[in-house]
mmCIF file of C-alpha atoms in Angstrom:
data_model
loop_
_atom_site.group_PDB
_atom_site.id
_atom_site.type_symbol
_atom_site.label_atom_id
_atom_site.label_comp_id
_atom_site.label_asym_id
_atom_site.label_seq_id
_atom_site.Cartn_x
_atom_site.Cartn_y
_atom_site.Cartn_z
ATOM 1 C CA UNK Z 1 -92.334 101.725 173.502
ATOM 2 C CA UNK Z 2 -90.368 101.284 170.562
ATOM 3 C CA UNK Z 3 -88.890 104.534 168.400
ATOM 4 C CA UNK Z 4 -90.463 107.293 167.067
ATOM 5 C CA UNK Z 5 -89.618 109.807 164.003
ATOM 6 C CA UNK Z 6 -91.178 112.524 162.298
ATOM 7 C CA UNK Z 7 -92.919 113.023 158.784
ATOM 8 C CA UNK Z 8 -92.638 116.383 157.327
ATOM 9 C CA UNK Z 9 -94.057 117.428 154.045
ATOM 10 C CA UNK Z 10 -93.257 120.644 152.379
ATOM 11 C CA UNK Z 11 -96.032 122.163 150.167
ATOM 12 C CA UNK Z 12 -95.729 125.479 147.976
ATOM 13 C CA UNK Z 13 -98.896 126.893 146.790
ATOM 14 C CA UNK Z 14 -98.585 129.496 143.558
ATOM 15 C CA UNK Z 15 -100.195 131.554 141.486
ATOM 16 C CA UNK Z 16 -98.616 134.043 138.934
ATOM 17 C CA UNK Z 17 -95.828 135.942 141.159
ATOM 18 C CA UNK Z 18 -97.521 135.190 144.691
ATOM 19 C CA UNK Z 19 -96.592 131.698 146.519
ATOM 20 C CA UNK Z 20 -97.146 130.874 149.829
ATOM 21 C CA UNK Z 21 -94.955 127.918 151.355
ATOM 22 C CA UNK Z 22 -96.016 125.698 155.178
ATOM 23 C CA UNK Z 23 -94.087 122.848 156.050
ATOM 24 C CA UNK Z 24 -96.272 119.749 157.949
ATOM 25 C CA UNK Z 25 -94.850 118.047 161.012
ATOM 26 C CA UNK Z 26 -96.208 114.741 161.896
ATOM 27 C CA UNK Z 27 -94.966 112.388 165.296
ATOM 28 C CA UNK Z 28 -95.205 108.576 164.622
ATOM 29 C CA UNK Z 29 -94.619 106.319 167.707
ATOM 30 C CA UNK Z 30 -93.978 103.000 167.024
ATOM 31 C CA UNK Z 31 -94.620 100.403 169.359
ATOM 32 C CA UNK Z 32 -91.251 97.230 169.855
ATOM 33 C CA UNK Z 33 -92.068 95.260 166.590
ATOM 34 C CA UNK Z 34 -91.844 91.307 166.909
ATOM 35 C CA UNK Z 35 -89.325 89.264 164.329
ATOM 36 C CA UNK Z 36 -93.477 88.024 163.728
ATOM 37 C CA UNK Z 37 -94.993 90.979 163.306
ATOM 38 C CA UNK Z 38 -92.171 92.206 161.187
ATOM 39 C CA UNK Z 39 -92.476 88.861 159.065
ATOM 40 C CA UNK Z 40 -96.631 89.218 158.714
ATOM 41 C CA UNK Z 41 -96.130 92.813 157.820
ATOM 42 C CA UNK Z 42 -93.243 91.526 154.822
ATOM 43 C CA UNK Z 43 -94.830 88.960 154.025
ATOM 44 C CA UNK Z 44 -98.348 90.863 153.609
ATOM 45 C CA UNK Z 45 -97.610 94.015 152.171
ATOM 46 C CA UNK Z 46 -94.368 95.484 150.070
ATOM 47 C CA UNK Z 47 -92.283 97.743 152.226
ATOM 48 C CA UNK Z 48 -90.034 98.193 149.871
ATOM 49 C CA UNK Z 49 -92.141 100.616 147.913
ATOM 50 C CA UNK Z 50 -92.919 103.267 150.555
ATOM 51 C CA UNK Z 51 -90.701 105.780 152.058
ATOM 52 C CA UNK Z 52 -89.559 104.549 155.845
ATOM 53 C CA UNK Z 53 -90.382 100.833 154.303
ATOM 54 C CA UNK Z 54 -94.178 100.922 156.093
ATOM 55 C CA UNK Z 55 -97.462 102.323 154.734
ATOM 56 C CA UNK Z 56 -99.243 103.736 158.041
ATOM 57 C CA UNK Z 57 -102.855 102.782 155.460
ATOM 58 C CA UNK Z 58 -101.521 99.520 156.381
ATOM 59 C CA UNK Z 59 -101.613 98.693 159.952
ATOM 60 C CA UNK Z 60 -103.720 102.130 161.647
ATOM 61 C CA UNK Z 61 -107.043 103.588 159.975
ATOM 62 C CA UNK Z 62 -107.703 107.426 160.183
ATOM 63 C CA UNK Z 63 -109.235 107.135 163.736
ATOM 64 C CA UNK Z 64 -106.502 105.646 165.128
ATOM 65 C CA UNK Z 65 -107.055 101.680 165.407
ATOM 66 C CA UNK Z 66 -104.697 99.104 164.744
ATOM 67 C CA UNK Z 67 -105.220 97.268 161.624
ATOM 68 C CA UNK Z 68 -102.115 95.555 160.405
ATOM 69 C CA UNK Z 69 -99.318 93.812 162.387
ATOM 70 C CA UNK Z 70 -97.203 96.544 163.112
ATOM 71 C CA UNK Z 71 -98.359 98.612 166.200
ATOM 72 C CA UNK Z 72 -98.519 102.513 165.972
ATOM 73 C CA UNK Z 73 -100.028 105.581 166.886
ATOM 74 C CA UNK Z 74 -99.780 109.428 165.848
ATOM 75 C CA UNK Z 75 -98.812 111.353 168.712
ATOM 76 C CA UNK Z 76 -99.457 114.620 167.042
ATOM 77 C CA UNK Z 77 -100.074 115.716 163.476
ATOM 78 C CA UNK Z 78 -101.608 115.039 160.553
ATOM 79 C CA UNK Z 79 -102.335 110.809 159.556
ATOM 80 C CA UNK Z 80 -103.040 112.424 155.961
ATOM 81 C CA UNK Z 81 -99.436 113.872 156.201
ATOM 82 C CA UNK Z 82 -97.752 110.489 156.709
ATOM 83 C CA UNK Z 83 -99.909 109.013 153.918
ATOM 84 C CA UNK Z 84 -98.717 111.857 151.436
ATOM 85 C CA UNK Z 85 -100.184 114.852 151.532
ATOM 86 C CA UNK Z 86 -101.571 117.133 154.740
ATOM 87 C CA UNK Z 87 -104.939 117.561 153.189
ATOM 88 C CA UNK Z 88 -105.854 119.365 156.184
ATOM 89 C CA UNK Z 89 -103.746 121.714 156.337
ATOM 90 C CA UNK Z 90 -103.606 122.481 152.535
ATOM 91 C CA UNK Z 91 -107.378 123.168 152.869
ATOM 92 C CA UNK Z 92 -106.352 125.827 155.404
ATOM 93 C CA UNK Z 93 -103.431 127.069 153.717
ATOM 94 C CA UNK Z 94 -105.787 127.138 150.242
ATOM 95 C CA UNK Z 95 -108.387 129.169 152.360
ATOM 96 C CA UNK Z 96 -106.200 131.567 153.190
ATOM 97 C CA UNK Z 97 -104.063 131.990 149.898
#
């Protein structure tokens, strides 16, 4: 296995004088990334453009298959939270505000 890091996203919800604030933790594990798999994914999308220089969109759909050169999975968490925004867990959080 190759490394792994964490995405967390900080969202504040408000209204008037009341906010409520929840923090979303999401575990990436990437898997040893070839010079050619590096190359397809540079040379197929920009990395330059996305925070941690890869767009998970890009290489592993919402169910968790491999799409794109660079191998990956989500060992816990939200794939919505690595995207840009825990959807998920807003809807909870919104629910309960």
């Amino acid at each position: 296995k190759g490394n792994q890091h964490h995405v967390f996203t900080g969202v504040t919800l408000r209204m008037g004088s009341i906010s409520q604030s929840f923090v979303s933790d999401t575990l990436v594990q990437f898997e040893k990334f070839t010079a050619q798999s590096i190359a397809e994914y540079v040379a197929a999308y920009n990395p330059l453009d996305k925070a941690g220089a890869y767009g998970i969109q890009d290489c592993l759909d919402e169910g968790g298959k491999q799409t794109g050169p660079l191998s990956m999975s989500i060992e816990s968490g939200s794939y919505a939270n690595v995207i840009g925004l825990p959807i998920e867990d807003l809807k909870r959080e919104l629910a309960a505000f």
